[in-house]
C-alpha positions as a LaTeX table, in Angstrom:
\begin{tabular}{lrrr}
\hline
Residue & $x$ (\AA) & $y$ (\AA) & $z$ (\AA) \\
\hline
Met1 & 9.65 & 3.05 & 75.73 \\
Lys2 & 13.05 & 4.48 & 74.82 \\
Ile3 & 14.44 & 2.69 & 71.76 \\
Ala4 & 17.95 & 2.82 & 70.27 \\
Val5 & 18.98 & 1.73 & 66.79 \\
Val6 & 22.47 & 0.42 & 65.97 \\
Ala7 & 23.08 & 0.15 & 62.23 \\
Asp8 & 25.89 & $-0.07$ & 59.70 \\
Lys9 & 26.04 & 2.08 & 56.58 \\
Lys10 & 23.89 & $-0.25$ & 54.46 \\
Ala11 & 20.64 & 1.54 & 53.65 \\
Gly12 & 18.59 & $-1.67$ & 53.78 \\
His13 & 19.74 & $-2.53$ & 57.31 \\
Leu14 & 19.04 & 0.98 & 58.59 \\
Ser15 & 15.63 & 1.01 & 56.90 \\
Gln16 & 14.60 & $-2.21$ & 58.65 \\
Cys17 & 15.68 & $-0.90$ & 62.07 \\
Leu18 & 13.88 & 2.41 & 61.66 \\
Gly19 & 10.82 & 0.58 & 60.35 \\
Leu20 & 10.61 & $-1.79$ & 63.31 \\
Arg21 & 11.08 & 1.09 & 65.74 \\
Glu22 & 8.25 & 2.99 & 64.02 \\
Ile23 & 5.98 & $-0.08$ & 64.27 \\
Leu24 & 6.58 & $-0.26$ & 68.02 \\
Lys25 & 6.45 & 3.47 & 68.68 \\
Ser26 & 6.33 & 6.68 & 66.64 \\
Tyr27 & 9.87 & 8.06 & 66.72 \\
Lys28 & 12.03 & 10.72 & 65.09 \\
Lys29 & 14.18 & 8.96 & 62.50 \\
Asp30 & 17.45 & 10.61 & 63.57 \\
Lys31 & 16.93 & 10.27 & 67.34 \\
Asp32 & 18.89 & 7.68 & 69.39 \\
Leu33 & 20.58 & 6.40 & 66.24 \\
Phe34 & 24.07 & 4.86 & 66.48 \\
Ile35 & 25.94 & 4.29 & 63.21 \\
Leu36 & 28.82 & 1.82 & 63.33 \\
Asn37 & 32.28 & 3.45 & 63.12 \\
Lys38 & 30.67 & 6.87 & 63.41 \\
Asp39 & 28.88 & 6.83 & 66.77 \\
Ile40 & 30.28 & 3.48 & 67.97 \\
Ile41 & 33.91 & 2.46 & 67.39 \\
Ala42 & 34.40 & $-1.15$ & 66.28 \\
Phe43 & 37.24 & $-3.20$ & 64.80 \\
Pro44 & 37.44 & $-4.19$ & 61.11 \\
Gly45 & 35.55 & $-7.36$ & 60.22 \\
Phe46 & 38.56 & $-9.71$ & 60.09 \\
Leu47 & 39.74 & $-8.63$ & 63.57 \\
Glu48 & 36.22 & $-8.92$ & 64.95 \\
Arg49 & 35.90 & $-12.50$ & 63.66 \\
Ala50 & 39.27 & $-13.38$ & 65.18 \\
Phe51 & 38.29 & $-11.96$ & 68.59 \\
Thr52 & 34.89 & $-13.67$ & 68.62 \\
Leu53 & 36.41 & $-17.03$ & 67.70 \\
Ile54 & 38.97 & $-16.74$ & 70.50 \\
Tyr55 & 37.03 & $-15.06$ & 73.31 \\
Glu56 & 33.82 & $-13.09$ & 72.83 \\
Lys57 & 33.91 & $-11.48$ & 76.28 \\
Leu58 & 37.35 & $-10.04$ & 75.57 \\
Tyr59 & 36.02 & $-8.28$ & 72.48 \\
Leu60 & 33.11 & $-6.87$ & 74.50 \\
Phe61 & 35.56 & $-5.61$ & 77.12 \\
Ile62 & 37.73 & $-3.88$ & 74.49 \\
Leu63 & 34.68 & $-2.30$ & 72.85 \\
Arg64 & 33.60 & $-0.94$ & 76.21 \\
Leu65 & 37.01 & 0.69 & 76.70 \\
Leu66 & 36.84 & 2.19 & 73.19 \\
Asn67 & 33.31 & 3.52 & 73.74 \\
Pro68 & 33.14 & 4.94 & 77.29 \\
Asn69 & 30.15 & 7.12 & 76.33 \\
Leu70 & 27.93 & 4.04 & 75.95 \\
Ala71 & 27.90 & 3.56 & 79.72 \\
Asp72 & 25.94 & 6.81 & 80.08 \\
Gln73 & 23.10 & 5.65 & 77.82 \\
Asp74 & 19.70 & 4.55 & 79.06 \\
Phe75 & 17.36 & 2.54 & 76.84 \\
Asp76 & 14.55 & 0.02 & 77.17 \\
Leu77 & 15.17 & $-1.66$ & 73.80 \\
Val78 & 18.02 & $-1.85$ & 71.29 \\
Ile79 & 17.33 & $-2.80$ & 67.65 \\
Cys80 & 20.10 & $-3.76$ & 65.23 \\
Ser81 & 20.56 & $-5.24$ & 61.75 \\
Gly82 & 23.69 & $-6.33$ & 59.90 \\
Ser83 & 26.04 & $-8.86$ & 61.50 \\
Arg84 & 28.71 & $-6.22$ & 62.22 \\
Thr85 & 26.27 & $-4.39$ & 64.51 \\
Ala86 & 25.41 & $-7.40$ & 66.68 \\
Ile87 & 28.19 & $-7.22$ & 69.28 \\
Pro88 & 28.30 & $-3.39$ & 69.64 \\
Ala89 & 24.49 & $-3.42$ & 69.98 \\
Phe90 & 24.66 & $-6.20$ & 72.58 \\
Leu91 & 27.18 & $-4.12$ & 74.55 \\
Leu92 & 24.87 & $-1.09$ & 74.43 \\
Ala93 & 21.92 & $-3.22$ & 75.58 \\
Lys94 & 23.94 & $-4.78$ & 78.37 \\
Leu95 & 25.22 & $-1.44$ & 79.68 \\
Ser96 & 21.75 & 0.14 & 79.65 \\
Lys97 & 20.00 & $-3.05$ & 80.84 \\
Ala98 & 17.83 & $-3.02$ & 77.74 \\
Lys99 & 16.23 & $-5.79$ & 75.71 \\
Ile100 & 17.77 & $-6.43$ & 72.28 \\
Ile101 & 16.31 & $-7.50$ & 68.93 \\
Tyr102 & 18.18 & $-8.37$ & 65.73 \\
Ile103 & 16.59 & $-8.18$ & 62.26 \\
Gly104 & 17.91 & $-10.76$ & 59.82 \\
Thr105 & 19.69 & $-14.10$ & 59.95 \\
Pro106 & 21.87 & $-14.61$ & 63.07 \\
Lys107 & 25.56 & $-15.37$ & 62.54 \\
Tyr108 & 27.30 & $-15.03$ & 65.93 \\
Arg109 & 27.03 & $-17.19$ & 69.06 \\
Ile110 & 26.24 & $-14.11$ & 71.09 \\
Met111 & 22.90 & $-13.76$ & 69.27 \\
Lys112 & 21.60 & $-16.75$ & 71.24 \\
Lys113 & 21.38 & $-14.30$ & 74.17 \\
Phe114 & 19.23 & $-11.82$ & 72.22 \\
Asp115 & 15.61 & $-11.34$ & 73.26 \\
Gly116 & 14.36 & $-11.78$ & 69.71 \\
Ile117 & 15.38 & $-12.39$ & 66.08 \\
Val118 & 13.01 & $-10.94$ & 63.45 \\
Ser119 & 13.38 & $-13.01$ & 60.29 \\
Thr120 & 11.59 & $-14.09$ & 57.13 \\
Lys121 & 13.20 & $-17.52$ & 57.51 \\
Thr122 & 11.21 & $-20.25$ & 59.25 \\
Asp123 & 14.01 & $-22.80$ & 59.61 \\
Leu124 & 16.32 & $-21.05$ & 62.08 \\
Ser125 & 17.64 & $-23.04$ & 65.02 \\
Ser126 & 15.41 & $-23.30$ & 68.10 \\
Val127 & 18.22 & $-21.78$ & 70.21 \\
Tyr128 & 17.10 & $-18.37$ & 68.91 \\
Lys129 & 13.88 & $-16.64$ & 69.94 \\
Val130 & 12.62 & $-16.19$ & 66.40 \\
Ile131 & 9.79 & $-13.85$ & 65.43 \\
Thr132 & 8.92 & $-14.79$ & 61.84 \\
Thr133 & 7.33 & $-12.30$ & 59.49 \\
Asp134 & 6.34 & $-12.43$ & 55.83 \\
Leu135 & 7.05 & $-8.72$ & 55.44 \\
Pro136 & 10.33 & $-7.30$ & 56.79 \\
Pro137 & 9.92 & $-3.83$ & 58.36 \\
Thr138 & 11.12 & $-0.79$ & 56.41 \\
Lys139 & 11.35 & 2.95 & 57.03 \\
Phe140 & 8.13 & 3.37 & 55.03 \\
Lys141 & 4.66 & 2.88 & 56.50 \\
Pro142 & 1.26 & 2.47 & 54.78 \\
Phe143 & $-0.12$ & 5.65 & 53.20 \\
Glu144 & $-2.93$ & 7.30 & 55.16 \\
Glu145 & $-4.74$ & 9.15 & 52.38 \\
Met146 & $-4.84$ & 8.20 & 48.72 \\
Val147 & $-3.18$ & 10.80 & 46.47 \\
Glu148 & $-4.52$ & 11.13 & 42.92 \\
Pro149 & $-1.46$ & 10.08 & 40.88 \\
Ile150 & $-0.15$ & 11.48 & 37.62 \\
Lys151 & $-0.18$ & 9.07 & 34.67 \\
Gln152 & 3.54 & 8.46 & 34.84 \\
Ser153 & 5.71 & 5.51 & 35.78 \\
Leu154 & 8.29 & 5.52 & 38.56 \\
Val155 & 11.20 & 3.17 & 37.81 \\
Leu156 & 13.64 & 2.35 & 40.62 \\
Ile157 & 16.76 & 0.66 & 39.28 \\
Gly158 & 19.43 & $-1.27$ & 41.16 \\
Gly159 & 22.54 & $-2.98$ & 39.83 \\
Asp160 & 24.70 & $-6.08$ & 40.05 \\
Gly161 & 24.31 & $-8.16$ & 43.20 \\
Ser162 & 21.70 & $-10.30$ & 44.96 \\
Gly163 & 22.26 & $-13.09$ & 42.43 \\
Tyr164 & 22.12 & $-10.79$ & 39.36 \\
Asp165 & 24.88 & $-9.81$ & 36.95 \\
Tyr166 & 23.80 & $-7.41$ & 34.21 \\
Gly167 & 25.57 & $-6.62$ & 30.96 \\
Glu168 & 25.63 & $-3.34$ & 29.04 \\
Ser169 & 23.00 & $-4.70$ & 26.64 \\
Asp170 & 20.53 & $-5.10$ & 29.54 \\
Trp171 & 20.81 & $-1.43$ & 30.49 \\
Tyr172 & 20.49 & $-0.31$ & 26.85 \\
Arg173 & 17.40 & $-2.50$ & 26.51 \\
Leu174 & 15.87 & $-0.96$ & 29.65 \\
Ser175 & 16.43 & 2.52 & 28.21 \\
Phe176 & 14.91 & 1.49 & 24.86 \\
Glu177 & 11.76 & $-0.10$ & 26.33 \\
Phe178 & 10.91 & 3.00 & 28.41 \\
Lys179 & 11.78 & 5.44 & 25.61 \\
Asn180 & 8.16 & 6.36 & 24.85 \\
Ile181 & 6.73 & 5.91 & 28.36 \\
Asn182 & 6.31 & 8.91 & 30.66 \\
Thr183 & 8.83 & 7.96 & 33.33 \\
Thr184 & 10.72 & 9.15 & 36.38 \\
Phe185 & 13.88 & 7.11 & 36.97 \\
Val186 & 15.47 & 6.66 & 40.40 \\
Asn187 & 18.93 & 5.09 & 40.70 \\
Ser188 & 20.56 & 3.32 & 43.64 \\
Arg189 & 24.07 & 3.18 & 45.03 \\
Arg190 & 24.63 & 0.00 & 42.99 \\
Thr191 & 23.56 & 1.50 & 39.65 \\
Pro192 & 26.53 & 1.65 & 37.22 \\
Lys193 & 27.43 & 5.22 & 36.26 \\
Phe194 & 27.39 & 4.37 & 32.54 \\
Ala195 & 23.86 & 2.94 & 32.85 \\
Trp196 & 22.58 & 6.07 & 34.60 \\
Arg197 & 24.34 & 8.28 & 32.04 \\
Asn198 & 22.92 & 6.22 & 29.18 \\
Leu199 & 19.37 & 6.68 & 30.47 \\
Lys200 & 19.87 & 10.45 & 30.46 \\
Asp201 & 21.60 & 10.50 & 27.05 \\
Asn202 & 18.67 & 8.60 & 25.54 \\
Ser203 & 16.03 & 10.55 & 27.40 \\
Gly204 & 12.47 & 10.43 & 26.11 \\
Pro205 & 10.29 & 13.55 & 25.75 \\
Lys206 & 8.73 & 13.11 & 29.20 \\
His207 & 11.51 & 11.61 & 31.29 \\
Ser208 & 12.85 & 12.92 & 34.60 \\
Tyr209 & 15.52 & 11.68 & 37.00 \\
Leu210 & 16.08 & 11.49 & 40.75 \\
Asp211 & 19.61 & 10.75 & 41.94 \\
Ile212 & 19.33 & 8.80 & 45.20 \\
Glu213 & 22.41 & 10.56 & 46.61 \\
Glu214 & 20.65 & 13.92 & 46.27 \\
Thr215 & 17.09 & 12.82 & 47.05 \\
Gly216 & 15.78 & 13.03 & 50.61 \\
Phe217 & 13.33 & 10.60 & 52.15 \\
Glu218 & 10.34 & 12.95 & 51.87 \\
Glu219 & 11.04 & 13.65 & 48.18 \\
Leu220 & 11.35 & 9.95 & 47.40 \\
Gln221 & 8.16 & 9.13 & 49.29 \\
Asn222 & 6.36 & 11.91 & 47.42 \\
Ala223 & 7.50 & 10.43 & 44.10 \\
Ile224 & 6.20 & 7.01 & 45.16 \\
Asp225 & 2.86 & 8.53 & 46.18 \\
Thr226 & 2.32 & 10.62 & 43.04 \\
His227 & 3.12 & 8.14 & 40.23 \\
Ser228 & 0.47 & 5.75 & 38.91 \\
His229 & 2.72 & 2.76 & 38.10 \\
Ile230 & 5.80 & 1.62 & 40.02 \\
Phe231 & 8.58 & $-0.56$ & 38.61 \\
Val232 & 11.60 & $-1.94$ & 40.49 \\
Thr233 & 14.41 & $-4.08$ & 39.06 \\
Ala234 & 14.40 & $-7.62$ & 40.48 \\
Asp235 & 17.80 & $-7.26$ & 42.21 \\
Ser236 & 16.46 & $-4.60$ & 44.59 \\
Thr237 & 14.59 & $-6.63$ & 47.21 \\
Ser238 & 14.80 & $-3.83$ & 49.77 \\
Met239 & 13.22 & $-1.30$ & 47.38 \\
Ile240 & 10.50 & $-3.79$ & 46.41 \\
Thr241 & 9.71 & $-4.39$ & 50.08 \\
Glu242 & 9.70 & $-0.64$ & 50.80 \\
Ile243 & 7.14 & 0.03 & 48.04 \\
Ile244 & 4.90 & $-2.78$ & 49.30 \\
Thr245 & 5.24 & $-1.47$ & 52.87 \\
Arg246 & 3.96 & 1.88 & 51.62 \\
Gly247 & 0.83 & $-0.04$ & 50.57 \\
Tyr248 & 1.40 & $-0.16$ & 46.81 \\
Phe249 & 1.51 & $-2.89$ & 44.16 \\
Val250 & 4.91 & $-3.33$ & 42.45 \\
Asn251 & 5.83 & $-4.32$ & 38.90 \\
Val252 & 9.16 & $-6.16$ & 39.19 \\
Ile253 & 11.42 & $-6.01$ & 36.12 \\
Glu254 & 13.58 & $-9.09$ & 35.62 \\
Met255 & 16.11 & $-7.97$ & 33.00 \\
Arg256 & 18.27 & $-11.09$ & 33.27 \\
Gly257 & 18.76 & $-14.04$ & 35.56 \\
Pro258 & 19.06 & $-14.63$ & 38.37 \\
Ile259 & 22.36 & $-16.51$ & 38.15 \\
Lys260 & 21.48 & $-18.42$ & 41.30 \\
Lys261 & 18.47 & $-18.56$ & 43.61 \\
Glu262 & 18.87 & $-16.97$ & 47.03 \\
His263 & 16.52 & $-16.54$ & 49.98 \\
His264 & 15.34 & $-13.12$ & 48.86 \\
His265 & 14.13 & $-14.66$ & 45.58 \\
Glu266 & 11.84 & $-16.87$ & 47.65 \\
Ile267 & 10.51 & $-13.74$ & 49.36 \\
Ile268 & 9.74 & $-12.06$ & 46.01 \\
Glu269 & 8.05 & $-15.20$ & 44.68 \\
Ser270 & 5.92 & $-15.45$ & 47.83 \\
Phe271 & 4.90 & $-11.80$ & 47.37 \\
Glu272 & 3.80 & $-12.58$ & 43.81 \\
Lys273 & 1.69 & $-15.52$ & 45.01 \\
Lys274 & 0.02 & $-13.19$ & 47.53 \\
Gly275 & $-0.84$ & $-10.74$ & 44.74 \\
Leu276 & 1.46 & $-7.98$ & 45.99 \\
Leu277 & 3.58 & $-7.73$ & 42.85 \\
Arg278 & 4.03 & $-9.05$ & 39.33 \\
Ile279 & 7.32 & $-10.17$ & 37.78 \\
Leu280 & 7.74 & $-8.95$ & 34.19 \\
Arg281 & 10.35 & $-9.25$ & 31.47 \\
Leu282 & 11.24 & $-6.08$ & 29.54 \\
Asn283 & 9.02 & $-7.15$ & 26.62 \\
Gln284 & 6.01 & $-7.43$ & 28.96 \\
Leu285 & 5.74 & $-3.84$ & 30.20 \\
Gln286 & 2.25 & $-3.58$ & 28.69 \\
Leu287 & 1.11 & $-6.08$ & 31.35 \\
Ser288 & 2.08 & $-3.76$ & 34.22 \\
Glu289 & $-0.58$ & $-2.90$ & 36.80 \\
Asn290 & $-1.62$ & 0.27 & 38.66 \\
Lys291 & $-0.16$ & 0.64 & 42.15 \\
Phe292 & $-3.53$ & 1.00 & 43.90 \\
Gln293 & $-4.73$ & $-2.45$ & 44.93 \\
Gln294 & $-6.51$ & $-2.65$ & 48.27 \\
Asn295 & $-5.25$ & $-6.14$ & 49.10 \\
Val296 & $-1.67$ & $-4.77$ & 49.32 \\
Lys297 & $-2.41$ & $-2.21$ & 52.01 \\
Asp298 & $-4.62$ & $-4.68$ & 53.91 \\
Phe299 & $-1.77$ & $-7.22$ & 53.91 \\
Val300 & 0.76 & $-4.64$ & 55.15 \\
Val301 & $-1.44$ & $-3.39$ & 57.99 \\
Thr302 & $-2.18$ & $-6.96$ & 59.14 \\
Glu303 & 1.50 & $-7.97$ & 59.06 \\
Arg304 & 2.66 & $-4.86$ & 60.94 \\
Asp305 & 0.03 & $-5.30$ & 63.65 \\
Ala306 & 0.94 & $-8.99$ & 64.06 \\
Leu307 & 4.67 & $-8.21$ & 64.26 \\
Lys308 & 4.12 & $-5.50$ & 66.87 \\
Ser309 & 1.95 & $-7.81$ & 68.96 \\
Arg310 & 4.49 & $-10.66$ & 68.89 \\
Ile311 & 7.42 & $-8.42$ & 69.82 \\
Leu312 & 5.61 & $-6.73$ & 72.69 \\
Glu313 & 4.54 & $-10.15$ & 73.93 \\
Leu314 & 8.16 & $-11.38$ & 73.81 \\
Leu315 & 9.48 & $-8.29$ & 75.58 \\
\hline
\end{tabular}
């Protein structure tokens, strides 16, 4: 099966596409990968919405003229995530006579024609061919052999967004609470520069840092495999899901909030009920748990097998 991925520049969307492709078939991560506005030309969001409201087929026709190279492609399946990718991915699938699957919540009329929608939501309209899953796919897969970890914590920090709005005091408190804990910190693209700088300025005796912009996938995966305890801030649902997908238990740090409940909060709460993670405040770090818990890997393997079976059955 030849599989293409169409993704935008959001790391979470790309991770889900690569993860689903890996579940269906082992694949090189950079092969048959189309990034929006890099490998496929598309209009800005406001123009796209205007075109789709007026006449969807016209927009498809214009995209085809702008991307003549797509007509030469040949695929059996196209996977996409992120609403901006839906129409360009549909065009690629149509030109290569491939099936198409979207990961996430559908937003455009055209998605009714898709062969499948992979979603954690159970209340989507019956007009979509929905494949529900409790665990969204990610670029990580369950570890094969257990690595003896060092007694050090890995802390992946996010930033504002996903219903969270942190103040400077929250970041200073995070730095203070981990001051005397052997820790490797990993930032994200949403981490405020002052917060990252503050962590380094107040570095403990056994602290180290990985800048996500300079850290490759293999290096990050190695860090996840070799640390005994893993912490992720509550705003980073994609990172939490990635750690679980690797087969590890996660300690979720809720520094503040959330301001409002969103769907991803329901996902995190359901993971806690299943025993895959524990939500902690900053004054509860002593309650954190080791990443090795067999029920986590068992859950991941079962979910991945079930998702693969349902998609292959649909296709």
